[in-house]
Amino acid sequence: MLEFIVLMLVLVAMALAGFTVLAMLLVSGLFVLFGALAGMFALIIKLAPWLLVLLVVCWLISNRRKQPNTYR
């Protein structure tokens, strides 16, 4: 919600300053892009412990495959 309020304030300030509609659309697109990137980064940080566990499990499985079989 805070991002939306900031975007609206920026767009109103741009309109009062005389910017074109194209410039306002470009700024809106950049806000959406940066918001999406920030959301993805926050999700990665939130899931970091689970991602690390998955990485360790995959690493252990790959090391088991590299060891030769000792039983016959």
JSON list of N, CA and C in Angstrom, two decimals, residues 18-68:
[
{"chain": "A", "resi": 18, "resn": "GLY", "atom": "N", "xyz": [4.14, 19.31, -15.25]},
{"chain": "A", "resi": 18, "resn": "GLY", "atom": "CA", "xyz": [3.95, 19.41, -16.69]},
{"chain": "A", "resi": 18, "resn": "GLY", "atom": "C", "xyz": [4.58, 18.28, -17.49]},
{"chain": "A", "resi": 19, "resn": "PHE", "atom": "N", "xyz": [4.84, 17.15, -16.88]},
{"chain": "A", "resi": 19, "resn": "PHE", "atom": "CA", "xyz": [5.38, 16.02, -17.62]},
{"chain": "A", "resi": 19, "resn": "PHE", "atom": "C", "xyz": [4.31, 15.43, -18.54]},
{"chain": "A", "resi": 20, "resn": "THR", "atom": "N", "xyz": [4.75, 14.75, -19.59]},
{"chain": "A", "resi": 20, "resn": "THR", "atom": "CA", "xyz": [3.80, 14.15, -20.53]},
{"chain": "A", "resi": 20, "resn": "THR", "atom": "C", "xyz": [3.24, 12.85, -19.96]},
{"chain": "A", "resi": 21, "resn": "VAL", "atom": "N", "xyz": [2.15, 12.39, -20.60]},
{"chain": "A", "resi": 21, "resn": "VAL", "atom": "CA", "xyz": [1.53, 11.13, -20.19]},
{"chain": "A", "resi": 21, "resn": "VAL", "atom": "C", "xyz": [2.49, 9.98, -20.44]},
{"chain": "A", "resi": 22, "resn": "LEU", "atom": "N", "xyz": [3.27, 10.05, -21.52]},
{"chain": "A", "resi": 22, "resn": "LEU", "atom": "CA", "xyz": [4.24, 9.00, -21.82]},
{"chain": "A", "resi": 22, "resn": "LEU", "atom": "C", "xyz": [5.28, 8.88, -20.71]},
{"chain": "A", "resi": 23, "resn": "ALA", "atom": "N", "xyz": [5.77, 10.00, -20.22]},
{"chain": "A", "resi": 23, "resn": "ALA", "atom": "CA", "xyz": [6.74, 9.98, -19.12]},
{"chain": "A", "resi": 23, "resn": "ALA", "atom": "C", "xyz": [6.10, 9.39, -17.86]},
{"chain": "A", "resi": 24, "resn": "MET", "atom": "N", "xyz": [4.85, 9.71, -17.62]},
{"chain": "A", "resi": 24, "resn": "MET", "atom": "CA", "xyz": [4.17, 9.18, -16.44]},
{"chain": "A", "resi": 24, "resn": "MET", "atom": "C", "xyz": [3.96, 7.67, -16.56]},
{"chain": "A", "resi": 25, "resn": "LEU", "atom": "N", "xyz": [3.65, 7.19, -17.77]},
{"chain": "A", "resi": 25, "resn": "LEU", "atom": "CA", "xyz": [3.53, 5.74, -17.98]},
{"chain": "A", "resi": 25, "resn": "LEU", "atom": "C", "xyz": [4.87, 5.04, -17.80]},
{"chain": "A", "resi": 26, "resn": "LEU", "atom": "N", "xyz": [5.93, 5.68, -18.27]},
{"chain": "A", "resi": 26, "resn": "LEU", "atom": "CA", "xyz": [7.27, 5.11, -18.10]},
{"chain": "A", "resi": 26, "resn": "LEU", "atom": "C", "xyz": [7.63, 5.01, -16.62]},
{"chain": "A", "resi": 27, "resn": "VAL", "atom": "N", "xyz": [7.35, 6.05, -15.85]},
{"chain": "A", "resi": 27, "resn": "VAL", "atom": "CA", "xyz": [7.63, 6.03, -14.42]},
{"chain": "A", "resi": 27, "resn": "VAL", "atom": "C", "xyz": [6.79, 4.96, -13.73]},
{"chain": "A", "resi": 28, "resn": "SER", "atom": "N", "xyz": [5.52, 4.83, -14.12]},
{"chain": "A", "resi": 28, "resn": "SER", "atom": "CA", "xyz": [4.66, 3.79, -13.54]},
{"chain": "A", "resi": 28, "resn": "SER", "atom": "C", "xyz": [5.21, 2.40, -13.84]},
{"chain": "A", "resi": 29, "resn": "GLY", "atom": "N", "xyz": [5.66, 2.20, -15.08]},
{"chain": "A", "resi": 29, "resn": "GLY", "atom": "CA", "xyz": [6.26, 0.92, -15.45]},
{"chain": "A", "resi": 29, "resn": "GLY", "atom": "C", "xyz": [7.51, 0.61, -14.65]},
{"chain": "A", "resi": 30, "resn": "LEU", "atom": "N", "xyz": [8.34, 1.62, -14.43]},
{"chain": "A", "resi": 30, "resn": "LEU", "atom": "CA", "xyz": [9.55, 1.41, -13.62]},
{"chain": "A", "resi": 30, "resn": "LEU", "atom": "C", "xyz": [9.21, 1.08, -12.18]},
{"chain": "A", "resi": 31, "resn": "PHE", "atom": "N", "xyz": [8.17, 1.74, -11.63]},
{"chain": "A", "resi": 31, "resn": "PHE", "atom": "CA", "xyz": [7.73, 1.42, -10.27]},
{"chain": "A", "resi": 31, "resn": "PHE", "atom": "C", "xyz": [7.28, -0.04, -10.18]},
{"chain": "A", "resi": 32, "resn": "VAL", "atom": "N", "xyz": [6.52, -0.49, -11.18]},
{"chain": "A", "resi": 32, "resn": "VAL", "atom": "CA", "xyz": [6.04, -1.87, -11.19]},
{"chain": "A", "resi": 32, "resn": "VAL", "atom": "C", "xyz": [7.22, -2.84, -11.30]},
{"chain": "A", "resi": 33, "resn": "LEU", "atom": "N", "xyz": [8.17, -2.53, -12.18]},
{"chain": "A", "resi": 33, "resn": "LEU", "atom": "CA", "xyz": [9.35, -3.38, -12.36]},
{"chain": "A", "resi": 33, "resn": "LEU", "atom": "C", "xyz": [10.15, -3.49, -11.08]},
{"chain": "A", "resi": 34, "resn": "PHE", "atom": "N", "xyz": [10.45, -2.36, -10.46]},
{"chain": "A", "resi": 34, "resn": "PHE", "atom": "CA", "xyz": [11.23, -2.39, -9.23]},
{"chain": "A", "resi": 34, "resn": "PHE", "atom": "C", "xyz": [10.45, -3.05, -8.09]},
{"chain": "A", "resi": 35, "resn": "GLY", "atom": "N", "xyz": [9.15, -2.86, -8.06]},
{"chain": "A", "resi": 35, "resn": "GLY", "atom": "CA", "xyz": [8.33, -3.52, -7.04]},
{"chain": "A", "resi": 35, "resn": "GLY", "atom": "C", "xyz": [8.35, -5.03, -7.20]},
{"chain": "A", "resi": 36, "resn": "ALA", "atom": "N", "xyz": [8.27, -5.50, -8.44]},
{"chain": "A", "resi": 36, "resn": "ALA", "atom": "CA", "xyz": [8.31, -6.94, -8.70]},
{"chain": "A", "resi": 36, "resn": "ALA", "atom": "C", "xyz": [9.68, -7.51, -8.32]},
{"chain": "A", "resi": 37, "resn": "LEU", "atom": "N", "xyz": [10.74, -6.81, -8.68]},
{"chain": "A", "resi": 37, "resn": "LEU", "atom": "CA", "xyz": [12.08, -7.28, -8.34]},
{"chain": "A", "resi": 37, "resn": "LEU", "atom": "C", "xyz": [12.28, -7.31, -6.82]},
{"chain": "A", "resi": 38, "resn": "ALA", "atom": "N", "xyz": [11.80, -6.29, -6.14]},
{"chain": "A", "resi": 38, "resn": "ALA", "atom": "CA", "xyz": [11.92, -6.26, -4.68]},
{"chain": "A", "resi": 38, "resn": "ALA", "atom": "C", "xyz": [11.11, -7.39, -4.05]},
{"chain": "A", "resi": 39, "resn": "GLY", "atom": "N", "xyz": [9.94, -7.68, -4.61]},
{"chain": "A", "resi": 39, "resn": "GLY", "atom": "CA", "xyz": [9.13, -8.79, -4.11]},
{"chain": "A", "resi": 39, "resn": "GLY", "atom": "C", "xyz": [9.81, -10.13, -4.30]},
{"chain": "A", "resi": 40, "resn": "MET", "atom": "N", "xyz": [10.45, -10.33, -5.46]},
{"chain": "A", "resi": 40, "resn": "MET", "atom": "CA", "xyz": [11.18, -11.58, -5.71]},
{"chain": "A", "resi": 40, "resn": "MET", "atom": "C", "xyz": [12.35, -11.72, -4.75]},
{"chain": "A", "resi": 41, "resn": "PHE", "atom": "N", "xyz": [13.07, -10.63, -4.54]},
{"chain": "A", "resi": 41, "resn": "PHE", "atom": "CA", "xyz": [14.21, -10.66, -3.62]},
{"chain": "A", "resi": 41, "resn": "PHE", "atom": "C", "xyz": [13.75, -10.97, -2.20]},
{"chain": "A", "resi": 42, "resn": "ALA", "atom": "N", "xyz": [12.64, -10.37, -1.78]},
{"chain": "A", "resi": 42, "resn": "ALA", "atom": "CA", "xyz": [12.11, -10.63, -0.44]},
{"chain": "A", "resi": 42, "resn": "ALA", "atom": "C", "xyz": [11.67, -12.08, -0.29]},
{"chain": "A", "resi": 43, "resn": "LEU", "atom": "N", "xyz": [11.10, -12.65, -1.35]},
{"chain": "A", "resi": 43, "resn": "LEU", "atom": "CA", "xyz": [10.67, -14.04, -1.30]},
{"chain": "A", "resi": 43, "resn": "LEU", "atom": "C", "xyz": [11.88, -14.98, -1.20]},
{"chain": "A", "resi": 44, "resn": "ILE", "atom": "N", "xyz": [12.94, -14.67, -1.91]},
{"chain": "A", "resi": 44, "resn": "ILE", "atom": "CA", "xyz": [14.16, -15.49, -1.83]},
{"chain": "A", "resi": 44, "resn": "ILE", "atom": "C", "xyz": [14.73, -15.44, -0.42]},
{"chain": "A", "resi": 45, "resn": "ILE", "atom": "N", "xyz": [14.76, -14.25, 0.18]},
{"chain": "A", "resi": 45, "resn": "ILE", "atom": "CA", "xyz": [15.27, -14.12, 1.54]},
{"chain": "A", "resi": 45, "resn": "ILE", "atom": "C", "xyz": [14.38, -14.89, 2.52]},
{"chain": "A", "resi": 46, "resn": "LYS", "atom": "N", "xyz": [13.06, -14.82, 2.31]},
{"chain": "A", "resi": 46, "resn": "LYS", "atom": "CA", "xyz": [12.13, -15.52, 3.20]},
{"chain": "A", "resi": 46, "resn": "LYS", "atom": "C", "xyz": [12.30, -17.04, 3.11]},
{"chain": "A", "resi": 47, "resn": "LEU", "atom": "N", "xyz": [12.59, -17.53, 1.91]},
{"chain": "A", "resi": 47, "resn": "LEU", "atom": "CA", "xyz": [12.72, -18.97, 1.69]},
{"chain": "A", "resi": 47, "resn": "LEU", "atom": "C", "xyz": [14.17, -19.46, 1.80]},
{"chain": "A", "resi": 48, "resn": "ALA", "atom": "N", "xyz": [15.10, -18.58, 2.17]},
{"chain": "A", "resi": 48, "resn": "ALA", "atom": "CA", "xyz": [16.52, -18.95, 2.20]},
{"chain": "A", "resi": 48, "resn": "ALA", "atom": "C", "xyz": [16.82, -20.19, 3.05]},
{"chain": "A", "resi": 49, "resn": "PRO", "atom": "N", "xyz": [16.26, -20.35, 4.24]},
{"chain": "A", "resi": 49, "resn": "PRO", "atom": "CA", "xyz": [16.59, -21.56, 5.01]},
{"chain": "A", "resi": 49, "resn": "PRO", "atom": "C", "xyz": [16.18, -22.84, 4.28]},
{"chain": "A", "resi": 50, "resn": "TRP", "atom": "N", "xyz": [15.00, -22.84, 3.66]},
{"chain": "A", "resi": 50, "resn": "TRP", "atom": "CA", "xyz": [14.55, -24.03, 2.94]},
{"chain": "A", "resi": 50, "resn": "TRP", "atom": "C", "xyz": [15.39, -24.27, 1.69]},
{"chain": "A", "resi": 51, "resn": "LEU", "atom": "N", "xyz": [15.79, -23.18, 1.03]},
{"chain": "A", "resi": 51, "resn": "LEU", "atom": "CA", "xyz": [16.65, -23.34, -0.14]},
{"chain": "A", "resi": 51, "resn": "LEU", "atom": "C", "xyz": [18.00, -23.91, 0.23]},
{"chain": "A", "resi": 52, "resn": "LEU", "atom": "N", "xyz": [18.53, -23.50, 1.38]},
{"chain": "A", "resi": 52, "resn": "LEU", "atom": "CA", "xyz": [19.82, -24.04, 1.85]},
{"chain": "A", "resi": 52, "resn": "LEU", "atom": "C", "xyz": [19.69, -25.53, 2.19]},
{"chain": "A", "resi": 53, "resn": "VAL", "atom": "N", "xyz": [18.58, -25.92, 2.83]},
{"chain": "A", "resi": 53, "resn": "VAL", "atom": "CA", "xyz": [18.36, -27.34, 3.14]},
{"chain": "A", "resi": 53, "resn": "VAL", "atom": "C", "xyz": [18.29, -28.15, 1.85]},
{"chain": "A", "resi": 54, "resn": "LEU", "atom": "N", "xyz": [17.56, -27.65, 0.86]},
{"chain": "A", "resi": 54, "resn": "LEU", "atom": "CA", "xyz": [17.45, -28.34, -0.42]},
{"chain": "A", "resi": 54, "resn": "LEU", "atom": "C", "xyz": [18.80, -28.45, -1.11]},
{"chain": "A", "resi": 55, "resn": "LEU", "atom": "N", "xyz": [19.61, -27.41, -1.03]},
{"chain": "A", "resi": 55, "resn": "LEU", "atom": "CA", "xyz": [20.94, -27.42, -1.63]},
{"chain": "A", "resi": 55, "resn": "LEU", "atom": "C", "xyz": [21.82, -28.47, -0.96]},
{"chain": "A", "resi": 56, "resn": "VAL", "atom": "N", "xyz": [21.78, -28.56, 0.36]},
{"chain": "A", "resi": 56, "resn": "VAL", "atom": "CA", "xyz": [22.58, -29.55, 1.09]},
{"chain": "A", "resi": 56, "resn": "VAL", "atom": "C", "xyz": [22.14, -30.97, 0.75]},
{"chain": "A", "resi": 57, "resn": "VAL", "atom": "N", "xyz": [20.83, -31.20, 0.66]},
{"chain": "A", "resi": 57, "resn": "VAL", "atom": "CA", "xyz": [20.32, -32.53, 0.31]},
{"chain": "A", "resi": 57, "resn": "VAL", "atom": "C", "xyz": [20.77, -32.93, -1.09]},
{"chain": "A", "resi": 58, "resn": "CYS", "atom": "N", "xyz": [20.66, -32.02, -2.04]},
{"chain": "A", "resi": 58, "resn": "CYS", "atom": "CA", "xyz": [21.11, -32.31, -3.41]},
{"chain": "A", "resi": 58, "resn": "CYS", "atom": "C", "xyz": [22.61, -32.59, -3.44]},
{"chain": "A", "resi": 59, "resn": "TRP", "atom": "N", "xyz": [23.37, -31.83, -2.67]},
{"chain": "A", "resi": 59, "resn": "TRP", "atom": "CA", "xyz": [24.82, -32.04, -2.62]},
{"chain": "A", "resi": 59, "resn": "TRP", "atom": "C", "xyz": [25.15, -33.42, -2.04]},
{"chain": "A", "resi": 60, "resn": "LEU", "atom": "N", "xyz": [24.46, -33.82, -0.97]},
{"chain": "A", "resi": 60, "resn": "LEU", "atom": "CA", "xyz": [24.69, -35.14, -0.38]},
{"chain": "A", "resi": 60, "resn": "LEU", "atom": "C", "xyz": [24.31, -36.27, -1.33]},
{"chain": "A", "resi": 61, "resn": "ILE", "atom": "N", "xyz": [23.21, -36.10, -2.04]},
{"chain": "A", "resi": 61, "resn": "ILE", "atom": "CA", "xyz": [22.79, -37.13, -3.00]},
{"chain": "A", "resi": 61, "resn": "ILE", "atom": "C", "xyz": [23.80, -37.24, -4.13]},
{"chain": "A", "resi": 62, "resn": "SER", "atom": "N", "xyz": [24.31, -36.14, -4.60]},
{"chain": "A", "resi": 62, "resn": "SER", "atom": "CA", "xyz": [25.28, -36.19, -5.70]},
{"chain": "A", "resi": 62, "resn": "SER", "atom": "C", "xyz": [26.59, -36.81, -5.23]},
{"chain": "A", "resi": 63, "resn": "ASN", "atom": "N", "xyz": [26.97, -36.60, -3.97]},
{"chain": "A", "resi": 63, "resn": "ASN", "atom": "CA", "xyz": [28.20, -37.22, -3.45]},
{"chain": "A", "resi": 63, "resn": "ASN", "atom": "C", "xyz": [28.01, -38.73, -3.28]},
{"chain": "A", "resi": 64, "resn": "ARG", "atom": "N", "xyz": [26.81, -39.18, -2.95]},
{"chain": "A", "resi": 64, "resn": "ARG", "atom": "CA", "xyz": [26.56, -40.62, -2.81]},
{"chain": "A", "resi": 64, "resn": "ARG", "atom": "C", "xyz": [26.69, -41.31, -4.16]},
{"chain": "A", "resi": 65, "resn": "ARG", "atom": "N", "xyz": [26.28, -40.66, -5.21]},
{"chain": "A", "resi": 65, "resn": "ARG", "atom": "CA", "xyz": [26.37, -41.27, -6.54]},
{"chain": "A", "resi": 65, "resn": "ARG", "atom": "C", "xyz": [27.81, -41.41, -7.01]},
{"chain": "A", "resi": 66, "resn": "LYS", "atom": "N", "xyz": [28.68, -40.51, -6.59]},
{"chain": "A", "resi": 66, "resn": "LYS", "atom": "CA", "xyz": [30.08, -40.53, -7.03]},
{"chain": "A", "resi": 66, "resn": "LYS", "atom": "C", "xyz": [30.89, -41.63, -6.37]},
{"chain": "A", "resi": 67, "resn": "GLN", "atom": "N", "xyz": [30.47, -42.09, -5.18]},
{"chain": "A", "resi": 67, "resn": "GLN", "atom": "CA", "xyz": [31.22, -43.13, -4.47]},
{"chain": "A", "resi": 67, "resn": "GLN", "atom": "C", "xyz": [30.96, -44.48, -5.15]},
{"chain": "A", "resi": 68, "resn": "PRO", "atom": "N", "xyz": [32.01, -45.29, -5.32]},
{"chain": "A", "resi": 68, "resn": "PRO", "atom": "CA", "xyz": [31.81, -46.60, -5.96]},
{"chain": "A", "resi": 68, "resn": "PRO", "atom": "C", "xyz": [31.06, -47.54, -5.02]}
]
